[in-house]
Short mmCIF file of C-alpha atoms in Angstrom, two decimals:
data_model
loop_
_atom_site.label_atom_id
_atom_site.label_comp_id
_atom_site.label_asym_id
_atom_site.label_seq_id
_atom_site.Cartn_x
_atom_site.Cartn_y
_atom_site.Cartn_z
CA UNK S 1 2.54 0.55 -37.70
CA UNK S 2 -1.00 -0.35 -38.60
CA UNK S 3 -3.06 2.72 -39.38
CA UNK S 4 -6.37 4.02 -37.58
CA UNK S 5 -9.50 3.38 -37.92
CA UNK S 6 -12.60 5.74 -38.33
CA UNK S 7 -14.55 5.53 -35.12
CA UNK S 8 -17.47 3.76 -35.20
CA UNK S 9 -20.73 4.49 -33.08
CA UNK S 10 -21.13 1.56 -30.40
CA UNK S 11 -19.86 1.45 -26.53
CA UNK S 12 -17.14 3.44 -25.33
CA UNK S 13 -13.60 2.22 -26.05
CA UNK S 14 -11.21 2.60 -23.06
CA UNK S 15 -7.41 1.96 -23.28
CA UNK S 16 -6.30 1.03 -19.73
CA UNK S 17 -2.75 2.19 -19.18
CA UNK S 18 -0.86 -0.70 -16.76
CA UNK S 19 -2.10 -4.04 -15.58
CA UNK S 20 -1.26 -3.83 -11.81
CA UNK S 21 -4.26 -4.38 -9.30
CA UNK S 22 -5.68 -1.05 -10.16
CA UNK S 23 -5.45 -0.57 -14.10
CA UNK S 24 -7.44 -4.38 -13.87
CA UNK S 25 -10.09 -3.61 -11.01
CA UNK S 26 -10.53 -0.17 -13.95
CA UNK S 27 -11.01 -2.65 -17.08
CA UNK S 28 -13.30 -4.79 -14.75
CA UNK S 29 -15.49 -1.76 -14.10
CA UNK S 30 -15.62 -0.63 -17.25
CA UNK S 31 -16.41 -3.46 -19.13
CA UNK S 32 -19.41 -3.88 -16.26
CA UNK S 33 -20.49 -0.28 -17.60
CA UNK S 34 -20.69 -1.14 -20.99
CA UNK S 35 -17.14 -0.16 -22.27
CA UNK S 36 -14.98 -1.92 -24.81
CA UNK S 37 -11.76 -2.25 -23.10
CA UNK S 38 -7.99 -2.36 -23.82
CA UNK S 39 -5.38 -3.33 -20.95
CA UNK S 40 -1.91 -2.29 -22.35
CA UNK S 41 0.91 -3.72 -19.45
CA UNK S 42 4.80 -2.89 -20.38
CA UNK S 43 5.64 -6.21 -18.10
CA UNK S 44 5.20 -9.63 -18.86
CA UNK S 45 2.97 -9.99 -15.50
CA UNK S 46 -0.02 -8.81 -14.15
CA UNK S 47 -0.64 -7.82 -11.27
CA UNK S 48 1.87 -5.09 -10.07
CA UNK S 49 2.87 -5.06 -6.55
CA UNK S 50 0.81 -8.47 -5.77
CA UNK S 51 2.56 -11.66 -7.15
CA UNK S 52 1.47 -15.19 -6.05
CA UNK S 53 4.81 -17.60 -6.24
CA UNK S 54 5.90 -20.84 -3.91
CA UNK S 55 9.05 -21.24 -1.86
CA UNK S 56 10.19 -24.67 -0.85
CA UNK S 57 7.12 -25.75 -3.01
CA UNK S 58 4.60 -24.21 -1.25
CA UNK S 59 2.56 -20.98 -2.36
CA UNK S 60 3.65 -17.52 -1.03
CA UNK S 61 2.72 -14.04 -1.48
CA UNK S 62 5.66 -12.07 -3.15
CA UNK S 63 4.16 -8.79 -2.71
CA UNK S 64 1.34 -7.24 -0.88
CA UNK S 65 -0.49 -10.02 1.41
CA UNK S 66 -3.37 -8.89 3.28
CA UNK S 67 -6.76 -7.01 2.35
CA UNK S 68 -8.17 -4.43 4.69
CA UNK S 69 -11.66 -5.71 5.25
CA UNK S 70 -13.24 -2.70 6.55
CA UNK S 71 -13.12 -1.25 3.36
CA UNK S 72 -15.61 -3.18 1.07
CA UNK S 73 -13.47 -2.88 -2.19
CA UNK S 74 -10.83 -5.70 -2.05
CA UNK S 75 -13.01 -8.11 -0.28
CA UNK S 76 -15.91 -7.43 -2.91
CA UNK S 77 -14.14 -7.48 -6.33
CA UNK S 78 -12.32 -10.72 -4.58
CA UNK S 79 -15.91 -12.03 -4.57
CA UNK S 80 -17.36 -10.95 -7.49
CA UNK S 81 -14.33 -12.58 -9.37
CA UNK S 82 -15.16 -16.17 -7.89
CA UNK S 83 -12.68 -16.38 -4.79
CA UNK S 84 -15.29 -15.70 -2.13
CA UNK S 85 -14.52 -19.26 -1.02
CA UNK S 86 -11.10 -18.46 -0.96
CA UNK S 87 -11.30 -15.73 1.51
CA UNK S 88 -9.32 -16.10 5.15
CA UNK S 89 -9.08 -14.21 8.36
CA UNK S 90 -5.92 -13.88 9.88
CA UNK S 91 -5.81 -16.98 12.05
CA UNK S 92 -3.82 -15.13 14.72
CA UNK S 93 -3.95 -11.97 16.49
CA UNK S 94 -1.21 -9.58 18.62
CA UNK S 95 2.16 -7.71 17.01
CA UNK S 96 4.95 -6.60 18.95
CA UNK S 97 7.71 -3.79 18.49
CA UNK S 98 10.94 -5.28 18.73
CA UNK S 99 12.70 -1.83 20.54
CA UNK S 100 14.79 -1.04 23.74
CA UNK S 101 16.24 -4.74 23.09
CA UNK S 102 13.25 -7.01 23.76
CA UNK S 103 9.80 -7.72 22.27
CA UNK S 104 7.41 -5.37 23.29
CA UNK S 105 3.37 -5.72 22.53
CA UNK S 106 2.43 -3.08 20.26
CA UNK S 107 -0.10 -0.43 22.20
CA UNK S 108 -3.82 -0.81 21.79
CA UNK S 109 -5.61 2.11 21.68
CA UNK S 110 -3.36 4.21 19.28
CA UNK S 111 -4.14 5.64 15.56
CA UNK S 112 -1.18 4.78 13.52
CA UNK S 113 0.96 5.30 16.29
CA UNK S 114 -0.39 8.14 17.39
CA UNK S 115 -1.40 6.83 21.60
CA UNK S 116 -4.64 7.76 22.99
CA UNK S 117 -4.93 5.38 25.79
CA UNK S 118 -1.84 6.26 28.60
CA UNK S 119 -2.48 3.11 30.78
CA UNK S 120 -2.14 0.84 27.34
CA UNK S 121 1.02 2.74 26.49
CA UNK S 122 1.97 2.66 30.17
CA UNK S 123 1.68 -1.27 30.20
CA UNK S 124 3.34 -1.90 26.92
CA UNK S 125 6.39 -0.52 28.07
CA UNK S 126 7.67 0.90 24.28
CA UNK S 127 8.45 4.04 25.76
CA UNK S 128 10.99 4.64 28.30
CA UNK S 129 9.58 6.32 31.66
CA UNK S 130 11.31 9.62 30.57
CA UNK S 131 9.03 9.31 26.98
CA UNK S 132 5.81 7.83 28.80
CA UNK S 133 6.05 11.40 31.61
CA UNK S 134 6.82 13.65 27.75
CA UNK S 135 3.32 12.30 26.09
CA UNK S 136 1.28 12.64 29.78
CA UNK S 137 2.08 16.74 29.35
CA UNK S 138 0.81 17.14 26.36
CA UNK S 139 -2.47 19.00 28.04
CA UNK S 140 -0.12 21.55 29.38
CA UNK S 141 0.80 22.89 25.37
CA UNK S 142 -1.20 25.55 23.62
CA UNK S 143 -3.92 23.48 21.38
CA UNK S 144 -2.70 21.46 18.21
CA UNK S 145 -3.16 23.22 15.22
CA UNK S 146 -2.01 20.94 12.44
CA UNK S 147 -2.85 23.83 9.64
CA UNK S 148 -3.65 22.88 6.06
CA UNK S 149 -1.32 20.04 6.42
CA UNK S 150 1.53 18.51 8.53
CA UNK S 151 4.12 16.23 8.81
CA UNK S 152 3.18 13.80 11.08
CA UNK S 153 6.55 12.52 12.52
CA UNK S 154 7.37 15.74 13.06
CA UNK S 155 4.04 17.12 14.52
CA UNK S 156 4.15 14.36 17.30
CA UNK S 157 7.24 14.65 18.23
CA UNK S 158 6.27 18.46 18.96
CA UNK S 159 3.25 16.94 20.93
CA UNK S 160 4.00 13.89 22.72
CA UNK S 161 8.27 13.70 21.90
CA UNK S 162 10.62 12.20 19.45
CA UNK S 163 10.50 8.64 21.27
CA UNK S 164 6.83 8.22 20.68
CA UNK S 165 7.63 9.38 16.72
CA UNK S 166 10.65 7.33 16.56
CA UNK S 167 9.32 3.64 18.15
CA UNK S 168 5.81 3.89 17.31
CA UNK S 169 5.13 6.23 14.41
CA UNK S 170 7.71 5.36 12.55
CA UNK S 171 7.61 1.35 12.19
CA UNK S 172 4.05 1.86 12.11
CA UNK S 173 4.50 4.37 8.58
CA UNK S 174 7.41 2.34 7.45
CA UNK S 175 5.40 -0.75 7.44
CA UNK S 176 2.82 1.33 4.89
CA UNK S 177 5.01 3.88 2.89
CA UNK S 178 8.49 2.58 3.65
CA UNK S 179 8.98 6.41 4.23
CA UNK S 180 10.17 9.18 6.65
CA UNK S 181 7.24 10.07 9.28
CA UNK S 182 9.47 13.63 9.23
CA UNK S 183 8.16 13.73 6.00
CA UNK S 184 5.05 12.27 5.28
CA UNK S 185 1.42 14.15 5.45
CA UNK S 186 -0.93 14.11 8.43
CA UNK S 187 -3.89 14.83 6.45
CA UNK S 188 -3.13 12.07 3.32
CA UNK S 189 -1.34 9.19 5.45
CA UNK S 190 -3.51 9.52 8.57
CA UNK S 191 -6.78 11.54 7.56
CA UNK S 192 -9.21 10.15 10.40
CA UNK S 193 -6.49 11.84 12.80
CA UNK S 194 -6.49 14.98 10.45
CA UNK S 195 -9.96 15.48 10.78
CA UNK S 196 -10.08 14.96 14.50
CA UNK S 197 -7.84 17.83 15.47
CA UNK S 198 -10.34 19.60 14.16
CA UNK S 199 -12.26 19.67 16.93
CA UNK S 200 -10.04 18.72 19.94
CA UNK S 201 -7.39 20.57 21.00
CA UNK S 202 -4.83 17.47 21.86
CA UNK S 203 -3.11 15.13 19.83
CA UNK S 204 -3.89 12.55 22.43
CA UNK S 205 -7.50 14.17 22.29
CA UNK S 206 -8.22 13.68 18.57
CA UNK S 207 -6.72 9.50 18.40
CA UNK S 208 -9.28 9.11 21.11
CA UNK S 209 -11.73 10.48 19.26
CA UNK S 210 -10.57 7.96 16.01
CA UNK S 211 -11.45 5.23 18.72
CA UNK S 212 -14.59 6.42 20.15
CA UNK S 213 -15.80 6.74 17.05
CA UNK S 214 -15.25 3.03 16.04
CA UNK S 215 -16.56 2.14 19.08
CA UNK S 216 -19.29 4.13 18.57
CA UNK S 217 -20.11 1.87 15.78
CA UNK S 218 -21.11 -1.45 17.66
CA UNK S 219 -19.03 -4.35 18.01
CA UNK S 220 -17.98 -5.75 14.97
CA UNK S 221 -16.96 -9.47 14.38
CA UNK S 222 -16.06 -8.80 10.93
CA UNK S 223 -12.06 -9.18 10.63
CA UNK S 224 -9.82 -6.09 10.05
CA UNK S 225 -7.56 -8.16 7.67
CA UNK S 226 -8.47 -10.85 5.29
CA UNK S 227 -5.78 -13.16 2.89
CA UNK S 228 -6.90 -15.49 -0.02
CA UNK S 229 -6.09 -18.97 0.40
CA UNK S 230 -2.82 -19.05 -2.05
CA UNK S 231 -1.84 -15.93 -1.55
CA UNK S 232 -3.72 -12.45 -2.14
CA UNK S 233 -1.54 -12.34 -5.42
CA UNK S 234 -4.02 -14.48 -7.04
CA UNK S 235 -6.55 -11.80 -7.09
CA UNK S 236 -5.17 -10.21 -9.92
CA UNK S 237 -4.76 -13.34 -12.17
CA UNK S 238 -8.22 -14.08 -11.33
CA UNK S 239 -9.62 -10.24 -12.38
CA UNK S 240 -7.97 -10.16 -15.52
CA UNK S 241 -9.67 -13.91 -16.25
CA UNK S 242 -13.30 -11.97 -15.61
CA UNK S 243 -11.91 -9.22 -17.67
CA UNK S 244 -11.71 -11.64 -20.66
CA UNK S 245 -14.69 -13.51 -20.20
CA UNK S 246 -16.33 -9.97 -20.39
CA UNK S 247 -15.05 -9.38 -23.54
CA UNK S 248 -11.72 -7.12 -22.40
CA UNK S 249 -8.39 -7.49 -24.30
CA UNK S 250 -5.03 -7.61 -22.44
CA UNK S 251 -1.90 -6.96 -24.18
CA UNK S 252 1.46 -8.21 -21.84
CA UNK S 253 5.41 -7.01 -22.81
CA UNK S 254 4.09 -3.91 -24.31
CA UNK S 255 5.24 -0.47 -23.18
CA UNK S 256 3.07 2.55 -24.46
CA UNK S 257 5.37 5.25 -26.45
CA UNK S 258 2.92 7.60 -26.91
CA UNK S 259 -0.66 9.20 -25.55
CA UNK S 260 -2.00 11.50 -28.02
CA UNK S 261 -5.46 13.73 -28.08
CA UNK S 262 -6.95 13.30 -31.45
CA UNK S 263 -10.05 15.97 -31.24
CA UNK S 264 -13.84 16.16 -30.15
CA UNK S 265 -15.99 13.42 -30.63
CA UNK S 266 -19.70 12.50 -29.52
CA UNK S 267 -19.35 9.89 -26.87
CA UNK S 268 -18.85 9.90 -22.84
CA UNK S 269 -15.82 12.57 -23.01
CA UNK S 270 -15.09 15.08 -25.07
CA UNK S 271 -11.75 14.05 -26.64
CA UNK S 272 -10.40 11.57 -28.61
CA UNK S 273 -7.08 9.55 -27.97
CA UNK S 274 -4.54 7.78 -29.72
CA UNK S 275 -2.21 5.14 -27.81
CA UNK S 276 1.07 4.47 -29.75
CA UNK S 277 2.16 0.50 -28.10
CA UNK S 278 4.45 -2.03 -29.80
CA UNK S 279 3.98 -1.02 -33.24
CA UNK S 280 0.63 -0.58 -32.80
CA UNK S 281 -1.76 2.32 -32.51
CA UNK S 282 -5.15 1.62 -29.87
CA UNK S 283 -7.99 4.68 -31.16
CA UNK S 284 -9.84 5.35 -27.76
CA UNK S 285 -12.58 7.31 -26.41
CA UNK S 286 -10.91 7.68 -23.05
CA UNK S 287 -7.65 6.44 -21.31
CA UNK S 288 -7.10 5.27 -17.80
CA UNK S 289 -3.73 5.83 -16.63
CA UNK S 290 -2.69 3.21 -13.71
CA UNK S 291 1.10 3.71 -13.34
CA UNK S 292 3.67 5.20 -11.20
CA UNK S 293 4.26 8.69 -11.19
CA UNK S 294 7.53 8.63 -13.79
CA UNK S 295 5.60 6.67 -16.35
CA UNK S 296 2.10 8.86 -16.24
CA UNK S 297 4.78 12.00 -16.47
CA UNK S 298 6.37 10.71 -19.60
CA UNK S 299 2.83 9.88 -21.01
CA UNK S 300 1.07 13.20 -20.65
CA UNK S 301 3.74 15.72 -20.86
CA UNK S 302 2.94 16.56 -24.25
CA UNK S 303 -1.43 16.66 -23.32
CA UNK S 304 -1.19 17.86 -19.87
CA UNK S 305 1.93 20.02 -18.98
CA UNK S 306 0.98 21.07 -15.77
CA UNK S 307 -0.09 17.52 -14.18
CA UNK S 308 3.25 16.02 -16.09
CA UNK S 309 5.00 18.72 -13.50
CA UNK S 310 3.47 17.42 -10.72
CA UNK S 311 3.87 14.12 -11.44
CA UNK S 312 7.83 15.01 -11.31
CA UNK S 313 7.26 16.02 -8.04
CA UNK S 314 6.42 12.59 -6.34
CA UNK S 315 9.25 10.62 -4.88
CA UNK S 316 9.16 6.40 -4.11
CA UNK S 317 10.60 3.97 -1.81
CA UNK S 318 12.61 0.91 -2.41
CA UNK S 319 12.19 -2.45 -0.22
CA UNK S 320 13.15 -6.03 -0.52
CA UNK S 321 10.99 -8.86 0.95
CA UNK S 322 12.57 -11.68 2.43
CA UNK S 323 10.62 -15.29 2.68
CA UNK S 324 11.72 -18.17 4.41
CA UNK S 325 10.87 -21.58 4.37
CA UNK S 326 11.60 -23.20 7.97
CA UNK S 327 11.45 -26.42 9.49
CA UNK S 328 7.43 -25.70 11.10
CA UNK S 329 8.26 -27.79 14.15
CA UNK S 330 11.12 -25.85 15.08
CA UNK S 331 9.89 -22.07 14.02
CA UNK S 332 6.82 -23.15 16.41
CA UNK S 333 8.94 -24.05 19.20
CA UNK S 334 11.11 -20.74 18.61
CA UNK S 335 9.19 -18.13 17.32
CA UNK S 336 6.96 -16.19 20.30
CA UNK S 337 3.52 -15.90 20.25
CA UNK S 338 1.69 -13.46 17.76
CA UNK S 339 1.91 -12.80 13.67
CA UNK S 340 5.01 -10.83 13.90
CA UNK S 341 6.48 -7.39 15.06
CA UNK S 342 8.06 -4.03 14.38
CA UNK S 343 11.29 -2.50 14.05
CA UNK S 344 11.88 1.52 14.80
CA UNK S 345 14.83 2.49 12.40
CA UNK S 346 16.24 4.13 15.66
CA UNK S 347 17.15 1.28 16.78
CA UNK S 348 19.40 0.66 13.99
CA UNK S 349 18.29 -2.99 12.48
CA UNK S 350 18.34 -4.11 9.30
CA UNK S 351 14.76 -5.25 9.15
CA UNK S 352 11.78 -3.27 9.25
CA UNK S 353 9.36 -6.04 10.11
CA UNK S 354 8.78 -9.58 10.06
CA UNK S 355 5.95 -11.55 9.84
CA UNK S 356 5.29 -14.98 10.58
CA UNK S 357 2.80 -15.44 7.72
CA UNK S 358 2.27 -19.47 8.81
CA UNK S 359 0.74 -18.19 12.31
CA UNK S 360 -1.11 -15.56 10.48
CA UNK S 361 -2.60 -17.50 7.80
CA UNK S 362 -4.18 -20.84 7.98
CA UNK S 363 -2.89 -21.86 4.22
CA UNK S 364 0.37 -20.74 4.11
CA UNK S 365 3.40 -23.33 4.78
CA UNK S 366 2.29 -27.10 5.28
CA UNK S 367 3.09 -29.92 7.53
CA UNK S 368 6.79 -29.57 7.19
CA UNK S 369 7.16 -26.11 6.32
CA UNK S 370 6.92 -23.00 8.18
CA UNK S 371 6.89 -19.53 6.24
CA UNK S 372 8.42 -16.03 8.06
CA UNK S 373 9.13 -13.11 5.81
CA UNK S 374 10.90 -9.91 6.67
CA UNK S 375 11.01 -6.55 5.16
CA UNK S 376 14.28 -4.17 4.39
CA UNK S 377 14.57 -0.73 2.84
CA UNK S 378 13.40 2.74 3.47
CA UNK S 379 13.48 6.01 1.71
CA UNK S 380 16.66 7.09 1.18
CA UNK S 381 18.17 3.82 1.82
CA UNK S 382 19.28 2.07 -1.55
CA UNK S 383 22.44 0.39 -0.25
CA UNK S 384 20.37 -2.05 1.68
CA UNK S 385 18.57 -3.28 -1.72
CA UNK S 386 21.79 -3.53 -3.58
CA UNK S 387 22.84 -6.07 -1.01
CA UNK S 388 22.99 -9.44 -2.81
CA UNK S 389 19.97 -11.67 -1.76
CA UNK S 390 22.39 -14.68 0.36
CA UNK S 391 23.55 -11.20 2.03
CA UNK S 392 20.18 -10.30 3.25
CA UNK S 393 19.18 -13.17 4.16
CA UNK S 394 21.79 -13.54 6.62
CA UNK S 395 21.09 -9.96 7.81
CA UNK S 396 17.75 -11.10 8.01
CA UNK S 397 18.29 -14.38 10.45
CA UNK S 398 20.60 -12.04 12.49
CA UNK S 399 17.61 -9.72 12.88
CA UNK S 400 15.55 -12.61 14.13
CA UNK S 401 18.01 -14.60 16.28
CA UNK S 402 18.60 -11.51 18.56
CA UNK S 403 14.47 -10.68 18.57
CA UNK S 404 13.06 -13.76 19.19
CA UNK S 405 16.12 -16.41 19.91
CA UNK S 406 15.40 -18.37 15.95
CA UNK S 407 17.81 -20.80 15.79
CA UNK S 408 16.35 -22.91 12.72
CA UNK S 409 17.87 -22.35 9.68
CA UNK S 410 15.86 -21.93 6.40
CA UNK S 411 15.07 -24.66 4.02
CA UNK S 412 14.34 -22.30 1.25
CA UNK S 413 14.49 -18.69 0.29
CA UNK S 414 13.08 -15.96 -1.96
CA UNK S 415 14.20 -12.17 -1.63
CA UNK S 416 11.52 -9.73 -3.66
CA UNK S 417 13.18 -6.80 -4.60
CA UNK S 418 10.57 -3.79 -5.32
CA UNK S 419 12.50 -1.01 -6.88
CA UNK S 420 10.35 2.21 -6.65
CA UNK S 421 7.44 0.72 -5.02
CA UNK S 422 6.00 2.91 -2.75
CA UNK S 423 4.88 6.50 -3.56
CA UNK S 424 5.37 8.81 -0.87
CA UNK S 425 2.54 10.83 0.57
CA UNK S 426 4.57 14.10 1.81
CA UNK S 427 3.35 16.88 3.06
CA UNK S 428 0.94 18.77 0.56
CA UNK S 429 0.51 15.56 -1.40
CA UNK S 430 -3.93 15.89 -1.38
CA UNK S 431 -3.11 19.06 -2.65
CA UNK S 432 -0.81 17.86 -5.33
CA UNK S 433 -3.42 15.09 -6.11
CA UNK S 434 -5.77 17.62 -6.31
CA UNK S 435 -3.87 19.65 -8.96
CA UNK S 436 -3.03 16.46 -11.34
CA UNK S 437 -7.20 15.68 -11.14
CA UNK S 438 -7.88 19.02 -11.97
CA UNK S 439 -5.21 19.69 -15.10
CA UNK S 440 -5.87 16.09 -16.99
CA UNK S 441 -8.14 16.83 -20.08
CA UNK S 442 -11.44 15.18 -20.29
CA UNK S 443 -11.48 11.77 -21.25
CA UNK S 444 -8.41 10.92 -19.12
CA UNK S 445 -8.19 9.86 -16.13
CA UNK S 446 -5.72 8.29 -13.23
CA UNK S 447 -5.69 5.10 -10.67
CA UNK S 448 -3.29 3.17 -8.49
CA UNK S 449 -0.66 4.00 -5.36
CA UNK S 450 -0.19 7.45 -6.02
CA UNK S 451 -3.97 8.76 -5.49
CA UNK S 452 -5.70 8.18 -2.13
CA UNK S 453 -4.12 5.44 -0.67
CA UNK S 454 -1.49 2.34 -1.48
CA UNK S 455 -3.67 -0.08 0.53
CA UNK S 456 -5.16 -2.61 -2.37
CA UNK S 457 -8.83 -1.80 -1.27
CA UNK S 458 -7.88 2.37 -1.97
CA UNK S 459 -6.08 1.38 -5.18
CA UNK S 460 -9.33 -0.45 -6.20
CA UNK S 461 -11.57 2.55 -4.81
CA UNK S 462 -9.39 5.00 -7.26
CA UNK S 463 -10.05 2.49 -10.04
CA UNK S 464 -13.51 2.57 -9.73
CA UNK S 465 -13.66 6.34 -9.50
CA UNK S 466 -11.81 6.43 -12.73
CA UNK S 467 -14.17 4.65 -14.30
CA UNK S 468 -17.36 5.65 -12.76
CA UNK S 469 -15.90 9.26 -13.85
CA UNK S 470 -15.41 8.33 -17.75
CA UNK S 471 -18.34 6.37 -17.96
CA UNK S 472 -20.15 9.36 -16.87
CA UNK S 473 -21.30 8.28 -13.39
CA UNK S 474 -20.74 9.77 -9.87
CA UNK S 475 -17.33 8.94 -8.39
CA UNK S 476 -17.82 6.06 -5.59
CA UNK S 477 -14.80 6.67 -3.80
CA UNK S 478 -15.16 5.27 -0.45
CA UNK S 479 -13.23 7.86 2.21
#
């Protein structure tokens, strides 16, 4: 093991923990601020939960596939790492819940479930008439009071009744967390809703207040979603090349053993830290943690007892993607209209979702190949992963037969397996963010999943608070 150096004066040196979306959108900041920068990733591929690959010899996203373009994150550091050009709308709109054994058109005029528009529920028929008459007495309850925090599956239920938890709420969450709506936070998975009960005294009340609001904005013809032609798993590849133009170092197959604090220094934080990595040891001014919750734990048990603790405290979720490669001219006389749909656990599926990613994107598939993917697993549910992949995709084109009436059968598959993917945002988990913030010494600091958000555009948002905040500059995160 080489020995260390004495520090030198000169820019900050950062050692960025993990080279998924958000440890590399850190490193890009940072290096924009004037930082010397280290990238340390334990894998032998960047990137994280977005991975660019090809099935039947055409390019799919692995992971992750679409940027939220209201936020300005994804789409900008997309741009400002040359792939403005490669930048797509979805090409097709309208998803459907596949529930009460038929296709049904997913609501308008709900917040993450969550209805606020009766006639649009009415007409989408998700709900049986029982469920629909349930959500129309809501006025008739004393006023919501969701407290400090809630769990929304459970909270609705109370409101509007279990069906409109269990066929809306649900797919909708799993889709995001791959979690338990029973379980998950109100005011961290949903906070627009959060903050509307505020001030109205109805469920239904506050998601039509989410909607006025937008509305309230102006029309927009900026899309919701955007992909990257290739697949939004390019984006990290084509950080970390801006990263090394700008100087940055990026170390792959090298997991950290040890995070030490080394003593005051002059500089932009008051501590000093030594990184212990394949045989090597990486002096640094500061240290920006972008892992999941088991690794950070293990790293700053020994510097930070109390944020190591709640670190312990955060559970994940498991899921497997499915692709397919299909003949395209017989998935487009097959598959219905739209870019995919739902699937409510209670109805007791083995898919979560599919999505017909050649309808939604313009680039993906070609002339003779039509790409669908599905999603499996939930919290909880790690018998469906350890499935072996021939078994899930036959599970899979079961699913879709009985949906949508698929007969094709696939040229080509891939099944994704993401093993403790998903952190999950229960109940108290701002609070518990809160506490890790506030108990990491100076000159440390923490990105990714687990913060305020597992969209890419928040995990990019928590990067650049990180290192806005070691840098020394107001945090820019974007609410």
């Amino acid at each position: 093991m080489s020995s260390a150096q004495p520090a030198e004066p000169g820019p900050p040196r950062v050692v960025v923990i993990g080279g998924g979306i958000a440890g590399l959108a850190a490193a890009h900041r940072l290096l924009a601020g004037g930082a010397r920068v280290t990238v340390l990733e334990a894998g032998t591929r960047l990137g994280g939960k977005l991975h660019a690959g090809e099935v039947a010899g055409v390019p799919a996203d692995l992971g992750a596939e679409a940027l939220l373009a209201r936020r300005p994150e994804a789409v900008g550091l997309a741009r400002a790492v040359g792939l403005a050009d490669a930048l797509q709308p979805v090409a097709a709109g309208g998803a459907a819940v596949w529930t009460r054994g038929r296709l049904r058109p997913l609501p308008g005029g709900q917040v993450m479930g969550v209805p606020g528009d009766l006639d649009r529920l009415a007409a989408a028929e998700v709900l049986s008439p029982e469920g629909l008459s349930r959500v129309a007495r809501e006025a008739e309850l004393p006023p919501a009071e969701p407290g400090e925090d809630v769990a929304i599956g459970a909270f609705v239920a109370e409101r509007l009744g279990a069906e409109v938890t269990d066929r809306l709420v649900e797919p909708l969450l799993g889709g995001v967390y791959a979690g338990d709506a029973y379980r998950l936070s109100m005011r961290a998975a949903v906070p627009q809703l959060f903050a509307a009960l505020r001030e109205e005294r109805t469920l239904l009340g506050a998601a039509r207040a989410v909607q006025s609001r937008g509305a309230a904005a102006g029309p927009s013809r900026a899309p919701v979603f955007m992909g990257i032609e290739g697949g939004v798993g390019r984006l990290p590849a084509a950080v970390a090349e801006a990263v090394r133009e700008a100087g940055g170092e990026i170390v792959l197959g090298t997991e950290v053993a040890s995070l030490e604090r080394r003593g005051g220094f002059p500089g932009p934080a008051p501590a000093r830290w030594r990184v212990l990595a394949g045989g090597r040891a990486y002096d640094a001014d500061a240290v920006v943690l972008a892992v999941p919750a088991a690794a950070a734990a293990r790293l700053v048990r020994g510097v930070a007892p109390r944020a190591a603790a709640e670190f312990d405290g955060v559970r994940y979720a498991s899921m497997a993607l499915i692709t397919l490669a299909l003949p395209r001219r017989e998935a487009e006389a097959q598959l219905p209209a739209g870019t995919g749909f739902l699937v409510p656990p209670v109805d007791g599926r083995t898919i979560k979702a599919s999505t017909f990613s050649s309808a939604k994107w313009h680039w993906a598939g070609d002339d003779d190949v039509f790409l669908l993917r599905t999603s499996v697993g939930r919290i909880d549910d790690d018998k469906t992963l350890e499935r072996d992949d021939a078994d899930l995709v036959t599970a899979s084109l079961d699913d879709l037969r009985a949906a949508t009436g698929l007969a094709a059968r696939p040229v080509a598959s891939r099944v994704s397996r993401w093993r403790g993917a998903l952190p999950q945002y229960e109940v108290g988990h701002d609070a518990r963010v809160a506490r890790i913030r506030g108990t990491l010494p100076a000159g440390l600091a923490v990105c990714g999943a687990l913060y305020n958000g597992v969209g890419i555009p928040a995990c990019i948002a928590s990067a650049h608070r990180a290192a806005d905040e070691l840098l020394g500059r107001p945090g820019t995160m974007t609410a």
